Short mmCIF file of C-alpha atoms (C1' of nucleotides) in Angstrom, two decimals:
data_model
loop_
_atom_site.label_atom_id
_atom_site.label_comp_id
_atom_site.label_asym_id
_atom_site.label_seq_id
_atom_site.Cartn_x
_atom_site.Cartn_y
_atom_site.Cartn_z
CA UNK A 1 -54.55 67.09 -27.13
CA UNK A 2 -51.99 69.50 -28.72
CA UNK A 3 -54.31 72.77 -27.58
CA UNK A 4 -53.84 71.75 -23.77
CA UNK A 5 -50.24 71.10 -24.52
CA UNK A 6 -50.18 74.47 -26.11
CA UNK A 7 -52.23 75.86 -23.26
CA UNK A 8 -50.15 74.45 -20.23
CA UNK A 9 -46.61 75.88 -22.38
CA UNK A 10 -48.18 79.23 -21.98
CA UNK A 11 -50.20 78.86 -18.68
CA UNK A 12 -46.37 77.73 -17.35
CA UNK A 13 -44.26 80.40 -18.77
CA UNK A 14 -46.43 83.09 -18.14
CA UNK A 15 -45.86 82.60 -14.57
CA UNK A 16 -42.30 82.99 -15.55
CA UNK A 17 -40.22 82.56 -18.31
CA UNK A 18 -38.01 79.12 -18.78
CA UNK A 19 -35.99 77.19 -21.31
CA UNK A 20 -37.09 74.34 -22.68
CA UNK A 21 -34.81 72.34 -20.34
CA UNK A 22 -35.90 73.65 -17.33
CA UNK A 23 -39.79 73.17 -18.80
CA UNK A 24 -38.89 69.50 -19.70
CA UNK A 25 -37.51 68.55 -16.26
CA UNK A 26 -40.68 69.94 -14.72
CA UNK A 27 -43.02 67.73 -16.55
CA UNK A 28 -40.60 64.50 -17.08
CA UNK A 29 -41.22 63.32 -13.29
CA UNK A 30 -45.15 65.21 -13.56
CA UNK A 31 -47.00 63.10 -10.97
CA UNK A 32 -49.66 66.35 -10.88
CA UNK A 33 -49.53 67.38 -14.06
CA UNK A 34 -52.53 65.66 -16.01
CA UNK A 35 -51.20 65.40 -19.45
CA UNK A 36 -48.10 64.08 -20.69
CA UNK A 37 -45.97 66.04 -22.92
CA UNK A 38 -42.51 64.56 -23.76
CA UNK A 39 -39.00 66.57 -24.36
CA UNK A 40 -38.92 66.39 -28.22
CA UNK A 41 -42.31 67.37 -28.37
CA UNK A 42 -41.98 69.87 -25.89
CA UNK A 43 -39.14 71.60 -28.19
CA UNK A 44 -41.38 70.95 -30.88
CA UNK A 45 -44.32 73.15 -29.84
CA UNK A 46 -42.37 75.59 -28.19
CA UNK A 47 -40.36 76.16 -31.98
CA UNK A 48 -44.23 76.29 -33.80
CA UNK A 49 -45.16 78.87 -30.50
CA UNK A 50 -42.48 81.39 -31.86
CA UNK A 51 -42.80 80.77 -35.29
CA UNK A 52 -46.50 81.57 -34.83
CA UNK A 53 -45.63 84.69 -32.74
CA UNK A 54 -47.05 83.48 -29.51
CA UNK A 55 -43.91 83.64 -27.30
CA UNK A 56 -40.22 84.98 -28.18
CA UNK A 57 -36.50 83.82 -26.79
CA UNK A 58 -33.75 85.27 -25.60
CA UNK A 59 -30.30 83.54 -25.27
CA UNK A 60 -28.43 82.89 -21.91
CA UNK A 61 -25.85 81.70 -20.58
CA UNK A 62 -24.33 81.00 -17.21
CA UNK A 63 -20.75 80.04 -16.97
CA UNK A 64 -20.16 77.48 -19.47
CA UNK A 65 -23.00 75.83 -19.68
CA UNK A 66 -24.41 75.54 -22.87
CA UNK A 67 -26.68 78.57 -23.92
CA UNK A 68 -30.51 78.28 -23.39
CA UNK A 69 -33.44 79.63 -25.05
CA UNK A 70 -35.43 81.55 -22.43
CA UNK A 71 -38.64 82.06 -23.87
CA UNK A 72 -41.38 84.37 -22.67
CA UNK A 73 -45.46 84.96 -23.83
CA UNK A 74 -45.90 87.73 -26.06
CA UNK A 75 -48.81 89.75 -26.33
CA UNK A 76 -50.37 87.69 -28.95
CA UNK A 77 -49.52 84.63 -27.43
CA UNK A 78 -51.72 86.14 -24.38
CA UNK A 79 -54.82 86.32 -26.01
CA UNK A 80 -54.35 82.76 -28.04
CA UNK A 81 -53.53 81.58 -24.43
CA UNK A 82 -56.87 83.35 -22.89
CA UNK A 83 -58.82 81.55 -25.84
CA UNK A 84 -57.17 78.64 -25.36
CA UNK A 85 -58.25 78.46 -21.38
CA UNK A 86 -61.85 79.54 -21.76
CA UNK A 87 -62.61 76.58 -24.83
CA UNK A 88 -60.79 74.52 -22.23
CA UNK A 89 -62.52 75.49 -19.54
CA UNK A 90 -66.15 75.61 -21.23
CA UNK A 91 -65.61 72.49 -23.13
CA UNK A 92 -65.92 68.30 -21.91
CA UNK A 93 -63.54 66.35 -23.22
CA UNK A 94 -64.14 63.00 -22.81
CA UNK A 95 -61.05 61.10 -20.97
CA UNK A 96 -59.62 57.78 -21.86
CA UNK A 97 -59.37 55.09 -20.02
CA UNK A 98 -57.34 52.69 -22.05
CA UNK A 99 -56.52 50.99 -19.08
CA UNK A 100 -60.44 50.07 -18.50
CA UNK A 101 -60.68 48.35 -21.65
CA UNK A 102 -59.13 45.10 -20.48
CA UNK A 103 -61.66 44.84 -17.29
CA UNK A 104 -64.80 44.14 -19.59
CA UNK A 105 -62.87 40.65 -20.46
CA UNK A 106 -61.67 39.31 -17.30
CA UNK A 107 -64.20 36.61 -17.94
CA UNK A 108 -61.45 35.16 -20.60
CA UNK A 109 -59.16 34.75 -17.68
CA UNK A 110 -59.40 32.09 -14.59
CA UNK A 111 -60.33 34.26 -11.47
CA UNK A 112 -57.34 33.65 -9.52
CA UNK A 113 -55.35 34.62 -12.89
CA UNK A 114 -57.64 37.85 -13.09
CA UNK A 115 -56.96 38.99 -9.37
CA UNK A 116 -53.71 38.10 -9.03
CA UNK A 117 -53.28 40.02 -12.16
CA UNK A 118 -55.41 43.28 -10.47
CA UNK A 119 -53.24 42.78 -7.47
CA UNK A 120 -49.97 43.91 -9.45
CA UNK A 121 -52.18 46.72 -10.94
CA UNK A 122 -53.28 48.07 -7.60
CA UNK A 123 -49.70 48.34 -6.25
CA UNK A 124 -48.94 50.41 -8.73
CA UNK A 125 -51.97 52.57 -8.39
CA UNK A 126 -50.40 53.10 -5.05
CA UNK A 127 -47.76 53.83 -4.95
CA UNK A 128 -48.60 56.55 -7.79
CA UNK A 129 -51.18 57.40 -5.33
CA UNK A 130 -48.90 58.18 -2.84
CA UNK A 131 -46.46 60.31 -5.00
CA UNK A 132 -49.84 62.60 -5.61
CA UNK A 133 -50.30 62.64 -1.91
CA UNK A 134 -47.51 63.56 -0.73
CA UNK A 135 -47.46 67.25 -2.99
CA UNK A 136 -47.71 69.78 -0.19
CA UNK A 137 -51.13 71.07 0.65
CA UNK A 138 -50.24 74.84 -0.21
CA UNK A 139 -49.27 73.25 -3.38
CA UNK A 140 -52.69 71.46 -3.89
CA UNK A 141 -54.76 74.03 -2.59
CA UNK A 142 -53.97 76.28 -5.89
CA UNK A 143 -54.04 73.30 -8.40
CA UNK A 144 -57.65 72.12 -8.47
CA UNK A 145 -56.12 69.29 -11.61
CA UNK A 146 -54.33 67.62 -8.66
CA UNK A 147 -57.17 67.96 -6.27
CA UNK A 148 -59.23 66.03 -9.27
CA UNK A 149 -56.81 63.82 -10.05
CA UNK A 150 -56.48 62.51 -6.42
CA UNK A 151 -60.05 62.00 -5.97
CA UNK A 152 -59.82 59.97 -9.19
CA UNK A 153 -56.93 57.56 -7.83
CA UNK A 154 -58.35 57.35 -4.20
CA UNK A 155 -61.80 56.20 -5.90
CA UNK A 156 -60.01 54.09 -9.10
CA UNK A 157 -57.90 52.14 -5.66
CA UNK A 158 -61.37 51.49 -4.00
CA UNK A 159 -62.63 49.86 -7.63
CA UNK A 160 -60.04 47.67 -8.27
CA UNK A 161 -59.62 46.71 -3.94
CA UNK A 162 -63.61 45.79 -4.59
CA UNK A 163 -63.04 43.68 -7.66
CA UNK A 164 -60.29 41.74 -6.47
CA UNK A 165 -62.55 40.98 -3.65
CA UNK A 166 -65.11 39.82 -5.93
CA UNK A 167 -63.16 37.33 -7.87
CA UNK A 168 -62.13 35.48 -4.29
CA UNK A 169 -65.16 35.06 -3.54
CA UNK A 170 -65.67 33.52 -7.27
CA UNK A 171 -63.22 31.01 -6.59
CA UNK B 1 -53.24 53.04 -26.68
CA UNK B 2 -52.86 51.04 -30.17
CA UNK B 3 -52.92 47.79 -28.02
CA UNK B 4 -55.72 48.56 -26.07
CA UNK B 5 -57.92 49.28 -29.40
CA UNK B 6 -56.55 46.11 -30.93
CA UNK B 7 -57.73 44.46 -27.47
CA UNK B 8 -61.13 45.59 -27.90
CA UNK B 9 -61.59 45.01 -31.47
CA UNK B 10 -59.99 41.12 -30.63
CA UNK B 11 -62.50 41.32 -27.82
CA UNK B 12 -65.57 42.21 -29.31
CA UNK B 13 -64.87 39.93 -32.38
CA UNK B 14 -64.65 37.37 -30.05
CA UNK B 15 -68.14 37.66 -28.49
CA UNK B 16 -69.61 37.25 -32.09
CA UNK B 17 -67.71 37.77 -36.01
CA UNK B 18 -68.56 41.17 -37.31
CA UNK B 19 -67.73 43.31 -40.13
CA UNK B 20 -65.89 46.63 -40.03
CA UNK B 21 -68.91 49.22 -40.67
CA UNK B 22 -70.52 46.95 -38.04
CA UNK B 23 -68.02 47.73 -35.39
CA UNK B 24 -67.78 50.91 -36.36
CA UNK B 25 -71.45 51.77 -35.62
CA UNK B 26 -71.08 49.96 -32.33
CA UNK B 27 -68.29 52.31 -31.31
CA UNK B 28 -69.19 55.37 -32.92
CA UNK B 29 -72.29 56.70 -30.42
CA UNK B 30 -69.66 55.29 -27.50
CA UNK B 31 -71.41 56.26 -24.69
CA UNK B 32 -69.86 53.35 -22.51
CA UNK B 33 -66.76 52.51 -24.37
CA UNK B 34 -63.73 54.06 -22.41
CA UNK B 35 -61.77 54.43 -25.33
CA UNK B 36 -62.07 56.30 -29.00
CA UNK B 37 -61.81 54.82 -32.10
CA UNK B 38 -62.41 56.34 -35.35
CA UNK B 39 -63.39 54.78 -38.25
CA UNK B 40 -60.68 55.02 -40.69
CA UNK B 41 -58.70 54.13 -37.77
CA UNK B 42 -61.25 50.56 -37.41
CA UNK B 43 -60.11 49.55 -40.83
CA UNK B 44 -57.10 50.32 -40.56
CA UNK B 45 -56.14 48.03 -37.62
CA UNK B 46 -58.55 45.82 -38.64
CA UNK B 47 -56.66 45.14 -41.68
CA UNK B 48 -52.81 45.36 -39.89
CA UNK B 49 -54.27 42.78 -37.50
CA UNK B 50 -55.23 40.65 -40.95
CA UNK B 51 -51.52 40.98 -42.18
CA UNK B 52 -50.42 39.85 -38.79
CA UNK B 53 -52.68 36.68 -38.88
CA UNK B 54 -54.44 37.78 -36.26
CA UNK B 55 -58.15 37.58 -37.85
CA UNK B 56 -59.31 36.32 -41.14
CA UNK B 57 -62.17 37.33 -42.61
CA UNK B 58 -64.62 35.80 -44.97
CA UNK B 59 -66.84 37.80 -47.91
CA UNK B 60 -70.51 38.09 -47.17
CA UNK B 61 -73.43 39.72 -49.20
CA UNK B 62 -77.14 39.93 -47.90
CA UNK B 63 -79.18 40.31 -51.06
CA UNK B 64 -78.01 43.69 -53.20
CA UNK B 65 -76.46 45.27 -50.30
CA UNK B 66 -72.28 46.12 -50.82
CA UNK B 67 -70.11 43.18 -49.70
CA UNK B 68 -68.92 43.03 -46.00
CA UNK B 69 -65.83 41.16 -44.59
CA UNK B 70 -67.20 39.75 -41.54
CA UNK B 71 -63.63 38.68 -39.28
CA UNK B 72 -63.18 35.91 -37.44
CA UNK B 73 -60.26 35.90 -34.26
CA UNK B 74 -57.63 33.29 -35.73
CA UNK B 75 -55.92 31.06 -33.26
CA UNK B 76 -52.77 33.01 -32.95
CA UNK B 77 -54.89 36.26 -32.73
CA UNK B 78 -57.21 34.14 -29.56
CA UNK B 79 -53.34 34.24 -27.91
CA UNK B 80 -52.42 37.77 -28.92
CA UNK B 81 -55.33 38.52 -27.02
CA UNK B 82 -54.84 36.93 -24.43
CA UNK B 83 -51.21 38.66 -23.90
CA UNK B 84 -52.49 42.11 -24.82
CA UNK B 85 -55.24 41.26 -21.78
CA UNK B 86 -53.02 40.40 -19.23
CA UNK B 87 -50.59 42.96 -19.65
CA UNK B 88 -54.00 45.44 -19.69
CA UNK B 89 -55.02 44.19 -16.50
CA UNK B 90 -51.55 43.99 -15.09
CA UNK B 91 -50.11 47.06 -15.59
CA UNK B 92 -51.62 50.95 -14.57
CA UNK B 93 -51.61 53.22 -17.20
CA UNK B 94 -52.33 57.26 -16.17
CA UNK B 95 -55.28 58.01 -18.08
CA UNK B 96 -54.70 61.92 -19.40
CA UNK B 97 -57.16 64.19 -18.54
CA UNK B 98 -57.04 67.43 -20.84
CA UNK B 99 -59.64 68.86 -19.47
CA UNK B 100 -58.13 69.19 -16.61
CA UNK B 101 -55.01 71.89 -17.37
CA UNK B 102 -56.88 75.00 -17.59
CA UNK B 103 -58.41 74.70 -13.98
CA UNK B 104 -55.12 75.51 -12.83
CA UNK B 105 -55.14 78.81 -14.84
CA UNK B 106 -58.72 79.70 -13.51
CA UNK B 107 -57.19 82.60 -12.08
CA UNK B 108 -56.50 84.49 -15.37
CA UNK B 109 -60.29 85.33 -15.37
CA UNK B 110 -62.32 86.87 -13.65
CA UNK B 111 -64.44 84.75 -11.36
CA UNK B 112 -67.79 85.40 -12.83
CA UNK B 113 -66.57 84.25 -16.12
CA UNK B 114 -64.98 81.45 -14.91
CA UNK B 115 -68.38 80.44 -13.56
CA UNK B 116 -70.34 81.17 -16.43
CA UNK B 117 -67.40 78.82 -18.79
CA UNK B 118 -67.78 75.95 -15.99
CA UNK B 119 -71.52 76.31 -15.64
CA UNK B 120 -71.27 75.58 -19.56
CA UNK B 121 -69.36 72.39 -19.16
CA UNK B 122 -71.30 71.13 -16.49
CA UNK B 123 -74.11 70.96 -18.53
CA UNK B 124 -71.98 69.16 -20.91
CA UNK B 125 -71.16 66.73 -18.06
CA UNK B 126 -74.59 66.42 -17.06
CA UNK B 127 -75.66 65.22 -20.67
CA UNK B 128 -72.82 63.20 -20.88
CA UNK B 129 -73.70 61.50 -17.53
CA UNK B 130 -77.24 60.95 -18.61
CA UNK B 131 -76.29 59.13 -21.56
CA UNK B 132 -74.09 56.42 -19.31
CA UNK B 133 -76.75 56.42 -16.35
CA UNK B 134 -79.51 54.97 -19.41
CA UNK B 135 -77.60 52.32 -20.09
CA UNK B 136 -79.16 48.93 -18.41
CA UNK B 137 -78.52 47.54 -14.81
CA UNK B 138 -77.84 43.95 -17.02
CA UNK B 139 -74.84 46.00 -19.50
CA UNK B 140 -73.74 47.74 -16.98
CA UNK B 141 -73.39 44.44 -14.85
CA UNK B 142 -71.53 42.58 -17.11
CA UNK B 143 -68.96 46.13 -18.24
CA UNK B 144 -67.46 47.02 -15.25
CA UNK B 145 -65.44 49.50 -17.29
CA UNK B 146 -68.63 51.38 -17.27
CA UNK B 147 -69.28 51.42 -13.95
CA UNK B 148 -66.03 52.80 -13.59
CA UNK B 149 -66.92 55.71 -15.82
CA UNK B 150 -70.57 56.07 -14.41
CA UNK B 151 -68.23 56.97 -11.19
CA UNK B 152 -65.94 58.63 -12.64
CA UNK B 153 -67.81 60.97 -13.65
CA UNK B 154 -70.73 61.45 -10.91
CA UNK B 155 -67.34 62.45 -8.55
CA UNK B 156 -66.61 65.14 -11.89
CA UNK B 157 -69.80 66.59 -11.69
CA UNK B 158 -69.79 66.95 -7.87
CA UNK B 159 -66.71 68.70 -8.47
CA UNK B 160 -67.08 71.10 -11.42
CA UNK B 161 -70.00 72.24 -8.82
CA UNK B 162 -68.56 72.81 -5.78
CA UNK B 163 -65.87 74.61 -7.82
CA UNK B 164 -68.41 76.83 -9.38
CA UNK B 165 -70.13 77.14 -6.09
CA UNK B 166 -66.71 78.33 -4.76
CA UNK B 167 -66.53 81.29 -7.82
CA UNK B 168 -69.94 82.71 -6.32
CA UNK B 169 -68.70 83.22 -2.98
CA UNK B 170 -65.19 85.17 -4.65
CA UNK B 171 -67.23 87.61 -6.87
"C1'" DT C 1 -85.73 62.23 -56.65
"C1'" DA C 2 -83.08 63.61 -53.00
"C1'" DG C 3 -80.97 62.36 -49.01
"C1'" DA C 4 -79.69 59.00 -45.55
"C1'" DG C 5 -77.66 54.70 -44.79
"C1'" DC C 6 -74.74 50.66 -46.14
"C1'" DA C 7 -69.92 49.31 -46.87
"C1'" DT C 8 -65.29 49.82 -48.08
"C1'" DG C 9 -61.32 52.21 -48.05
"C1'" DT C 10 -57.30 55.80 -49.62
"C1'" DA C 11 -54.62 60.19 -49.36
"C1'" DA C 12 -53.19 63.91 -47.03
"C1'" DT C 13 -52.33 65.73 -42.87
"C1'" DA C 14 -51.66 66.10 -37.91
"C1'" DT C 15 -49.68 64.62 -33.80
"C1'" DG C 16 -46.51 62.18 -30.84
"C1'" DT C 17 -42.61 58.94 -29.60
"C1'" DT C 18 -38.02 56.81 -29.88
"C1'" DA C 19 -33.66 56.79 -30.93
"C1'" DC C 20 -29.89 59.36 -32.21
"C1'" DA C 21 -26.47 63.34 -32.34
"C1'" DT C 22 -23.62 66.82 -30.11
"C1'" DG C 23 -20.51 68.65 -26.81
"C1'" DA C 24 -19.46 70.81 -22.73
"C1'" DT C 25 -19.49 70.30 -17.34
"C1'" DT C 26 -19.88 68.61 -12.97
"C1'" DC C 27 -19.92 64.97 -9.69
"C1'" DC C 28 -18.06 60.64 -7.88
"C1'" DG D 1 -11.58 58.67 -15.95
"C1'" DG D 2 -16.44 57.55 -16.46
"C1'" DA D 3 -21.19 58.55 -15.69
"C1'" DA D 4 -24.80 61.76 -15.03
"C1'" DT D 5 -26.59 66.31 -16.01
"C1'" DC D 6 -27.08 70.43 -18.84
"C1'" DA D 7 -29.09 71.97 -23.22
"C1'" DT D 8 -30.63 71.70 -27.84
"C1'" DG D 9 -32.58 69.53 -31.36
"C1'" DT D 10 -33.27 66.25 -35.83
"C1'" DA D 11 -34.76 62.01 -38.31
"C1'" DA D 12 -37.35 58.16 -38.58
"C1'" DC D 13 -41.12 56.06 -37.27
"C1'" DA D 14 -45.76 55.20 -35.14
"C1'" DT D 15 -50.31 56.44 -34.52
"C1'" DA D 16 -54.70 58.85 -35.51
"C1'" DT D 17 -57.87 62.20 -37.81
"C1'" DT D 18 -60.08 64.53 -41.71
"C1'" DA D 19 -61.56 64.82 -45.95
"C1'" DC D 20 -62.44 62.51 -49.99
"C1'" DA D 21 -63.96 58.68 -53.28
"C1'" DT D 22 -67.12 55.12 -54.75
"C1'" DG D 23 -71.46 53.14 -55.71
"C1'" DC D 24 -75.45 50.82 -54.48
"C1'" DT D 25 -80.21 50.77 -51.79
"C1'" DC D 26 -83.80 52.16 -49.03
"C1'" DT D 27 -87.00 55.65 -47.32
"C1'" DA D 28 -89.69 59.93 -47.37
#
DNA sequence: TAGAGCATGTAATATGTTACATGATTCC
DNA sequence: GGAATCATGTAACATATTACATGCTCTA
């Protein structure tokens, strides 16, 4: 996991440069963004980044606001980050789907316990859905992740609509 | 994702008592179990679940083989599980998908490289996809979790070509 | 007789999260 | 005046992987 982290840190501020702040607001809310990466790591891998001599800082400051590290890719960091992108782009990783672990068992549960159950899953499938949907098309059209990812949802919504089905007719 | 492993390892000692080398084996090859878990990792869980009173186990020895500790799911462990399933079912949690970030930085290479790296991983997928598609109509029937997979990643494939389809016409 | 498999685990390391700490500023 | 936001991080903990250790048995 850490080399995509690694990999979307450099893929992000080579677009332009940012503070960890600013990079940390832009993945906190992350409905397109396929991996999580959380503020004290974010700090975390941006510090081993620079100690490693992939990107550099300089200090700001507007007003009185406190000061921010604006970091930026060096030329080092550019090739780790091309390296980094074509392993990640030649390579499968499998996903998890810890949240498919639980659907082998439904037998343990009474039907109407099991759908009822799905039914409070699927809401919140989505409405996440619909936070993925509603990203601008101009936006989608140059992040293929999203374009995945919504496929994913729409078909995970279909799966879950089907098996709830299922288990009425069961009882 | 802790829970979920200790919900399949609850789970599948549940369907029949087995030893940790045992379940180990069974998850190792993985084809159609949505989640990883490593071996040192087995034990270790296996034996925090012990501590907790979730599972007992019981010292076995089949002629001059080494001993096993086949585990049995203890009554408090039968209602862990229970919890840990309803709260799996329940609740929607976004699977990561690492493979995923460097599509978005496609454009950092030239197109006929980026071809050549997905054409790669497509053949990974393909392999990968084999593997779940042998597994029987009867296993598959009674794990919907791989069905879900067996989707999942038939809609990846379809994908990772039209995207290298996509390269062709660019270059 | 060498290597794979059976069976258990520990130790060291890597990775990630949660809660906490700080101190100014802006918004209500 | 109090809460939210800006901005950085550390410390403690939780989780997971890798490599290593042990020692017996079965197969080629």
């Amino acid at each position: 996991m850490k080399l995509e982290k690694k990999l979307l840190l450099l893929g992000l501020l080579q677009s332009r440069e940012m503070h960890g702040y600013e990079i940390n607001k832009l993945l906190e809310h992350r409905c397109g963004i396929p991996i999580n990466l959380k503020k004290s790591n974010g700090y975390r891998l941006l510090s081993k980044m620079e100690k490693d001599g992939w990107i550099t800082h300089k200090t700001e400051k507007d007003g009185m606001r406190p000061q921010k590290r604006v970091y930026s890719v060096t030329d080092l960091g550019k090739r780790a980050f091309l390296d980094l992108l074509k392993e990640n782009l030649r390579s499968f990783s499998k996903p998890e789907f810890a949240g498919f672990v639980g659907l082998d068992f439904m037998g343990f549960l009474p039907p109407v316990e099991a759908s009822a159950l799905l039914s409070e899953r699927l809401e919140l499938l989505k409405e996440h859905f619909r936070s993925l949907d509603e990203i601008s098309e101009s936006v989608r059209k140059a992040h293929p992740s999203i374009e995945h990812m919504h496929l994913y949802y729409s078909n995970e919504i279909e799966l879950v609509s089907d098996m709830i089905g299922r288990l009425g007719e069961e009882s």
